[in-house]
Amino acid sequence: MENTQLASHEAIEIREFISQEMLGIKKVSASLNMVNDQELKNFMQDSIASKKTTLQNIQSTLGFNAK
């Protein structure tokens, strides 16, 4: 039988990681309109997409239904 319960320190670390990813998304999104270089803008958009995918993977792995 698989143990799906997280230890308290694991839950704290996951919460911190999620917070950092969300903050990263907000920061990059906020500065996206100030960027004129298309290559940099593409990189930033890819970074945002990657962070969102990471968060969705965490949600699905841990069984969260929130979006």
Short mmCIF file of N, CA and C in Angstrom, two decimals:
data_model
loop_
_atom_site.label_atom_id
_atom_site.label_comp_id
_atom_site.label_asym_id
_atom_site.label_seq_id
_atom_site.Cartn_x
_atom_site.Cartn_y
_atom_site.Cartn_z
N MET A 1 0.84 -1.18 0.00
CA MET A 1 0.00 0.00 0.00
C MET A 1 0.89 1.24 0.00
N GLU A 2 0.50 2.23 -0.78
CA GLU A 2 1.31 3.44 -0.95
C GLU A 2 0.92 4.48 0.10
N ASN A 3 1.92 5.11 0.71
CA ASN A 3 1.68 6.16 1.71
C ASN A 3 1.65 7.50 0.99
N THR A 4 0.48 8.14 0.95
CA THR A 4 0.35 9.41 0.25
C THR A 4 0.34 10.60 1.20
N GLN A 5 0.45 10.35 2.48
CA GLN A 5 0.46 11.42 3.48
C GLN A 5 1.85 12.06 3.52
N LEU A 6 1.88 13.39 3.47
CA LEU A 6 3.15 14.11 3.53
C LEU A 6 3.54 14.38 4.97
N ALA A 7 4.83 14.33 5.23
CA ALA A 7 5.32 14.76 6.54
C ALA A 7 5.21 16.28 6.59
N SER A 8 5.17 16.83 7.80
CA SER A 8 4.97 18.27 7.93
C SER A 8 6.08 19.07 7.24
N HIS A 9 7.33 18.62 7.33
CA HIS A 9 8.42 19.36 6.68
C HIS A 9 8.30 19.28 5.15
N GLU A 10 7.78 18.17 4.64
CA GLU A 10 7.58 18.05 3.20
C GLU A 10 6.50 19.01 2.72
N ALA A 11 5.42 19.10 3.48
CA ALA A 11 4.33 20.02 3.13
C ALA A 11 4.82 21.46 3.13
N ILE A 12 5.65 21.81 4.11
CA ILE A 12 6.20 23.17 4.19
C ILE A 12 7.10 23.46 2.99
N GLU A 13 7.95 22.50 2.64
CA GLU A 13 8.85 22.69 1.50
C GLU A 13 8.07 22.82 0.20
N ILE A 14 7.03 22.02 0.04
CA ILE A 14 6.21 22.11 -1.18
C ILE A 14 5.50 23.45 -1.23
N ARG A 15 4.97 23.89 -0.10
CA ARG A 15 4.30 25.19 -0.05
C ARG A 15 5.27 26.32 -0.41
N GLU A 16 6.50 26.27 0.11
CA GLU A 16 7.50 27.28 -0.22
C GLU A 16 7.85 27.25 -1.71
N PHE A 17 7.99 26.06 -2.25
CA PHE A 17 8.32 25.93 -3.68
C PHE A 17 7.19 26.50 -4.54
N ILE A 18 5.95 26.16 -4.19
CA ILE A 18 4.80 26.68 -4.94
C ILE A 18 4.75 28.20 -4.85
N SER A 19 5.00 28.74 -3.67
CA SER A 19 5.01 30.20 -3.51
C SER A 19 6.08 30.85 -4.37
N GLN A 20 7.26 30.25 -4.41
CA GLN A 20 8.35 30.79 -5.22
C GLN A 20 8.01 30.73 -6.71
N GLU A 21 7.42 29.64 -7.15
CA GLU A 21 7.03 29.52 -8.56
C GLU A 21 5.97 30.55 -8.92
N MET A 22 4.99 30.74 -8.05
CA MET A 22 3.93 31.71 -8.31
C MET A 22 4.49 33.13 -8.34
N LEU A 23 5.40 33.43 -7.43
CA LEU A 23 6.03 34.74 -7.41
C LEU A 23 6.84 34.96 -8.69
N GLY A 24 7.54 33.92 -9.12
CA GLY A 24 8.30 34.01 -10.37
C GLY A 24 7.40 34.29 -11.56
N ILE A 25 6.26 33.63 -11.61
CA ILE A 25 5.30 33.87 -12.69
C ILE A 25 4.83 35.31 -12.67
N LYS A 26 4.50 35.81 -11.49
CA LYS A 26 4.01 37.19 -11.36
C LYS A 26 5.08 38.20 -11.77
N LYS A 27 6.31 37.99 -11.33
CA LYS A 27 7.39 38.92 -11.65
C LYS A 27 7.69 38.96 -13.15
N VAL A 28 7.80 37.79 -13.75
CA VAL A 28 8.10 37.73 -15.18
C VAL A 28 6.94 38.30 -15.98
N SER A 29 5.72 37.97 -15.59
CA SER A 29 4.54 38.49 -16.29
C SER A 29 4.46 40.01 -16.20
N ALA A 30 4.79 40.55 -15.03
CA ALA A 30 4.72 42.00 -14.84
C ALA A 30 5.74 42.73 -15.69
N SER A 31 6.89 42.14 -15.91
CA SER A 31 7.93 42.83 -16.68
C SER A 31 7.89 42.49 -18.17
N LEU A 32 7.02 41.59 -18.56
CA LEU A 32 6.96 41.16 -19.96
C LEU A 32 6.65 42.31 -20.91
N ASN A 33 5.77 43.21 -20.51
CA ASN A 33 5.39 44.33 -21.38
C ASN A 33 6.50 45.36 -21.56
N MET A 34 7.49 45.36 -20.67
CA MET A 34 8.59 46.32 -20.76
C MET A 34 9.70 45.86 -21.69
N VAL A 35 9.64 44.61 -22.12
CA VAL A 35 10.71 44.03 -22.93
C VAL A 35 10.44 44.27 -24.41
N ASN A 36 11.45 44.78 -25.11
CA ASN A 36 11.33 45.05 -26.54
C ASN A 36 11.97 43.95 -27.39
N ASP A 37 12.97 43.29 -26.85
CA ASP A 37 13.68 42.25 -27.59
C ASP A 37 12.81 41.00 -27.71
N GLN A 38 12.50 40.58 -28.93
CA GLN A 38 11.59 39.47 -29.15
C GLN A 38 12.15 38.15 -28.63
N GLU A 39 13.45 37.95 -28.77
CA GLU A 39 14.06 36.71 -28.28
C GLU A 39 13.93 36.60 -26.76
N LEU A 40 14.17 37.70 -26.07
CA LEU A 40 14.03 37.72 -24.62
C LEU A 40 12.56 37.53 -24.22
N LYS A 41 11.67 38.17 -24.96
CA LYS A 41 10.23 38.04 -24.68
C LYS A 41 9.78 36.59 -24.84
N ASN A 42 10.28 35.92 -25.89
CA ASN A 42 9.95 34.51 -26.11
C ASN A 42 10.48 33.65 -24.97
N PHE A 43 11.70 33.94 -24.53
CA PHE A 43 12.27 33.20 -23.41
C PHE A 43 11.43 33.38 -22.15
N MET A 44 11.01 34.60 -21.89
CA MET A 44 10.19 34.89 -20.71
C MET A 44 8.85 34.17 -20.79
N GLN A 45 8.24 34.16 -21.96
CA GLN A 45 6.97 33.46 -22.14
C GLN A 45 7.14 31.95 -21.95
N ASP A 46 8.24 31.41 -22.45
CA ASP A 46 8.53 29.99 -22.24
C ASP A 46 8.74 29.68 -20.77
N SER A 47 9.40 30.59 -20.07
CA SER A 47 9.63 30.43 -18.64
C SER A 47 8.31 30.41 -17.87
N ILE A 48 7.41 31.31 -18.21
CA ILE A 48 6.09 31.36 -17.57
C ILE A 48 5.34 30.05 -17.83
N ALA A 49 5.35 29.60 -19.07
CA ALA A 49 4.65 28.36 -19.42
C ALA A 49 5.24 27.17 -18.67
N SER A 50 6.56 27.14 -18.55
CA SER A 50 7.23 26.06 -17.83
C SER A 50 6.85 26.05 -16.35
N LYS A 51 6.83 27.22 -15.74
CA LYS A 51 6.46 27.32 -14.33
C LYS A 51 5.01 26.91 -14.11
N LYS A 52 4.12 27.29 -15.01
CA LYS A 52 2.72 26.90 -14.90
C LYS A 52 2.56 25.39 -15.04
N THR A 53 3.30 24.81 -15.97
CA THR A 53 3.26 23.35 -16.15
C THR A 53 3.76 22.64 -14.90
N THR A 54 4.83 23.16 -14.32
CA THR A 54 5.37 22.58 -13.09
C THR A 54 4.33 22.61 -11.98
N LEU A 55 3.64 23.74 -11.83
CA LEU A 55 2.61 23.85 -10.80
C LEU A 55 1.46 22.89 -11.07
N GLN A 56 1.06 22.76 -12.32
CA GLN A 56 -0.02 21.82 -12.66
C GLN A 56 0.40 20.38 -12.37
N ASN A 57 1.65 20.05 -12.64
CA ASN A 57 2.14 18.70 -12.35
C ASN A 57 2.14 18.42 -10.86
N ILE A 58 2.53 19.40 -10.07
CA ILE A 58 2.50 19.24 -8.62
C ILE A 58 1.07 19.03 -8.15
N GLN A 59 0.15 19.84 -8.67
CA GLN A 59 -1.26 19.71 -8.29
C GLN A 59 -1.79 18.32 -8.63
N SER A 60 -1.50 17.84 -9.82
CA SER A 60 -2.03 16.53 -10.21
C SER A 60 -1.36 15.40 -9.42
N THR A 61 -0.07 15.55 -9.14
CA THR A 61 0.63 14.53 -8.38
C THR A 61 0.10 14.43 -6.95
N LEU A 62 -0.17 15.57 -6.36
CA LEU A 62 -0.64 15.59 -4.97
C LEU A 62 -2.16 15.48 -4.86
N GLY A 63 -2.84 15.49 -6.00
CA GLY A 63 -4.29 15.32 -5.99
C GLY A 63 -5.06 16.57 -5.68
N PHE A 64 -4.47 17.75 -5.95
CA PHE A 64 -5.19 19.00 -5.74
C PHE A 64 -6.13 19.23 -6.91
N ASN A 65 -7.30 19.78 -6.63
CA ASN A 65 -8.26 20.10 -7.68
C ASN A 65 -8.27 21.58 -8.00
N ALA A 66 -7.52 22.38 -7.27
CA ALA A 66 -7.52 23.84 -7.47
C ALA A 66 -6.82 24.18 -8.77
N LYS A 67 -7.25 25.29 -9.37
CA LYS A 67 -6.61 25.78 -10.59
C LYS A 67 -5.89 27.07 -10.32
#
